[in-house]
mmCIF file of C-alpha atoms and ligand atoms in Angstrom:
data_model
loop_
_atom_site.group_PDB
_atom_site.id
_atom_site.type_symbol
_atom_site.label_atom_id
_atom_site.label_comp_id
_atom_site.label_asym_id
_atom_site.label_seq_id
_atom_site.Cartn_x
_atom_site.Cartn_y
_atom_site.Cartn_z
ATOM 1 C CA MET E 1 13.254 8.824 15.138
ATOM 2 C CA LYS E 2 10.528 10.124 17.407
ATOM 3 C CA LYS E 3 7.277 8.259 17.744
ATOM 4 C CA GLU E 4 5.299 11.318 16.585
ATOM 5 C CA GLU E 5 7.347 11.535 13.397
ATOM 6 C CA ILE E 6 6.822 7.857 12.636
ATOM 7 C CA GLU E 7 3.115 8.257 13.279
ATOM 8 C CA LYS E 8 2.983 11.225 10.914
ATOM 9 C CA LEU E 9 4.756 9.321 8.151
ATOM 10 C CA VAL E 10 2.477 6.302 8.509
ATOM 11 C CA LEU E 11 -0.612 8.524 8.498
ATOM 12 C CA GLN E 12 0.591 10.304 5.362
ATOM 13 C CA GLU E 13 1.027 6.959 3.659
ATOM 14 C CA ILE E 14 -2.451 5.886 4.778
ATOM 15 C CA VAL E 15 -3.979 8.999 3.178
ATOM 16 C CA LYS E 16 -1.956 8.420 0.004
ATOM 17 C CA THR E 17 -3.088 4.801 -0.159
ATOM 18 C CA GLU E 18 -6.727 5.753 0.464
ATOM 19 C CA ASN E 19 -6.580 8.268 -2.394
ATOM 20 C CA LYS E 20 -5.097 5.615 -4.650
ATOM 21 C CA ILE E 21 -7.853 3.163 -3.740
ATOM 22 C CA GLU E 22 -10.483 5.767 -4.545
ATOM 23 C CA LYS E 23 -8.915 6.408 -7.942
ATOM 24 C CA TYR E 24 -8.605 2.701 -8.732
ATOM 25 C CA GLU E 25 -12.198 2.093 -7.707
ATOM 26 C CA GLU E 26 -13.321 4.695 -10.222
ATOM 27 C CA MET E 27 -11.160 3.062 -12.859
ATOM 28 C CA THR E 28 -12.618 -0.384 -12.209
ATOM 29 C CA ALA E 29 -16.194 0.821 -12.643
ATOM 30 C CA PRO E 30 -18.069 -1.367 -15.167
ATOM 31 C CA VAL E 31 -16.649 -1.125 -18.698
ATOM 32 C CA ALA E 32 -19.020 0.765 -20.957
ATOM 33 C CA PRO E 33 -20.094 -1.170 -24.053
ATOM 34 C CA ASP E 34 -19.941 1.907 -26.288
ATOM 35 C CA ASN E 35 -16.909 3.535 -27.833
ATOM 36 C CA ALA E 36 -16.084 5.657 -24.810
ATOM 37 C CA TYR E 37 -12.456 4.564 -24.999
ATOM 38 C CA GLY E 38 -11.680 6.132 -28.351
ATOM 39 C CA ARG E 39 -8.900 4.200 -30.040
ATOM 40 C CA VAL E 40 -8.505 1.788 -27.155
ATOM 41 C CA SER E 41 -10.617 -1.265 -27.853
ATOM 42 C CA ARG E 42 -13.099 -2.710 -25.406
ATOM 43 C CA MET E 43 -10.855 -5.760 -25.003
ATOM 44 C CA ASP E 44 -7.999 -3.515 -23.943
ATOM 45 C CA ALA E 45 -10.288 -1.749 -21.534
ATOM 46 C CA ILE E 46 -11.260 -5.062 -19.946
ATOM 47 C CA HIS E 47 -7.627 -6.148 -19.783
ATOM 48 C CA ASN E 48 -6.580 -2.884 -18.145
ATOM 49 C CA LYS E 49 -9.469 -3.246 -15.752
ATOM 50 C CA SER E 50 -8.265 -6.592 -14.450
ATOM 51 C CA LEU E 51 -4.785 -5.132 -13.924
ATOM 52 C CA THR E 52 -6.270 -2.204 -12.056
ATOM 53 C CA GLU E 53 -8.342 -4.588 -9.953
ATOM 54 C CA MET E 54 -5.157 -6.370 -8.949
ATOM 55 C CA VAL E 55 -3.452 -3.122 -7.954
ATOM 56 C CA LEU E 56 -6.618 -2.095 -6.124
ATOM 57 C CA ARG E 57 -6.581 -5.307 -4.111
ATOM 58 C CA GLN E 58 -2.906 -4.829 -3.257
ATOM 59 C CA SER E 59 -3.560 -1.243 -2.167
ATOM 60 C CA LYS E 60 -6.392 -2.381 0.097
ATOM 61 C CA GLU E 61 -4.135 -4.990 1.686
ATOM 62 C CA LYS E 62 -1.470 -2.348 2.171
ATOM 63 C CA LEU E 63 -3.981 -0.041 3.843
ATOM 64 C CA VAL E 64 -4.905 -2.767 6.341
ATOM 65 C CA MET E 65 -1.218 -3.356 7.082
ATOM 66 C CA LEU E 66 -0.520 0.366 7.493
ATOM 67 C CA LYS E 67 -3.346 0.667 9.997
ATOM 68 C CA HIS E 68 -1.918 -2.310 11.827
ATOM 69 C CA VAL E 69 1.516 -0.640 11.836
ATOM 70 C CA LEU E 70 -0.092 2.418 13.383
ATOM 71 C CA THR E 71 -1.351 0.344 16.321
ATOM 72 C CA GLN E 72 2.115 -1.150 16.825
ATOM 73 C CA ILE E 73 4.137 2.055 17.167
ATOM 74 C CA ASP E 74 3.888 1.913 20.970
ATOM 75 C CA SER E 75 5.189 -1.632 21.106
ATOM 76 C CA PRO E 76 8.824 -1.996 22.260
ATOM 77 C CA ASP E 77 9.453 -4.351 19.345
ATOM 78 C CA PHE E 78 8.132 -1.912 16.798
ATOM 79 C CA GLY E 79 10.286 -1.568 13.708
ATOM 80 C CA LYS E 80 12.587 -4.412 14.674
ATOM 81 C CA CYS E 81 13.386 -7.328 12.428
ATOM 82 C CA ILE E 82 11.699 -10.476 13.775
ATOM 83 C CA LYS E 83 14.731 -12.514 12.752
ATOM 84 C CA CYS E 84 17.839 -10.558 13.733
ATOM 85 C CA ASN E 85 16.294 -7.773 15.839
ATOM 86 C CA ALA E 86 17.941 -5.074 13.708
ATOM 87 C CA GLU E 87 16.091 -1.835 13.316
ATOM 88 C CA ILE E 88 14.074 -1.600 10.099
ATOM 89 C CA PRO E 89 14.116 1.891 8.522
ATOM 90 C CA ILE E 90 10.719 3.570 8.664
ATOM 91 C CA GLN E 91 10.890 4.161 4.905
ATOM 92 C CA ARG E 92 10.942 0.412 4.394
ATOM 93 C CA ILE E 93 8.093 -0.129 6.842
ATOM 94 C CA ILE E 94 5.969 2.354 4.916
ATOM 95 C CA VAL E 95 6.729 0.896 1.498
ATOM 96 C CA LYS E 96 6.394 -2.721 2.626
ATOM 97 C CA PRO E 97 4.314 -2.674 5.823
ATOM 98 C CA GLU E 98 3.684 -6.419 5.543
ATOM 99 C CA SER E 99 7.388 -7.139 5.920
ATOM 100 C CA MET E 100 8.600 -7.745 9.461
ATOM 101 C CA LEU E 101 12.122 -8.453 8.243
ATOM 102 C CA CYS E 102 15.051 -6.157 7.608
ATOM 103 C CA VAL E 103 16.488 -5.927 4.086
ATOM 104 C CA ASN E 104 19.212 -8.470 4.878
ATOM 105 C CA CYS E 105 16.900 -11.116 6.320
ATOM 106 C CA ALA E 106 14.292 -10.590 3.602
ATOM 107 C CA ARG E 107 16.804 -11.587 0.939
HETATM 108 ZN ZN1 LIG L 1 17.012 -8.984 10.069
#
């Protein structure tokens, strides 16, 4: 796979992740004390909010990793498993940018 194609894929994922973060940030805005949630109770709203906050945090971590990946594309070791040196598919790198291991070694 060409470097430009990898770069494009990583950039697409960065944009996707940024959009997600924006959406989650809106969702984690302070819970209104009134009945704005209709049939969903305020307790449920608070519970959902903490779940969303967790996903938001994960998305932010992923964004940092994706940006790091972007700086590594030029490296000769880019996309290689740190354990067995096998090539890691770009699809895996995008989904799990924090993983420096191939599927076999990650097991
Ligand atoms: Zn490996």
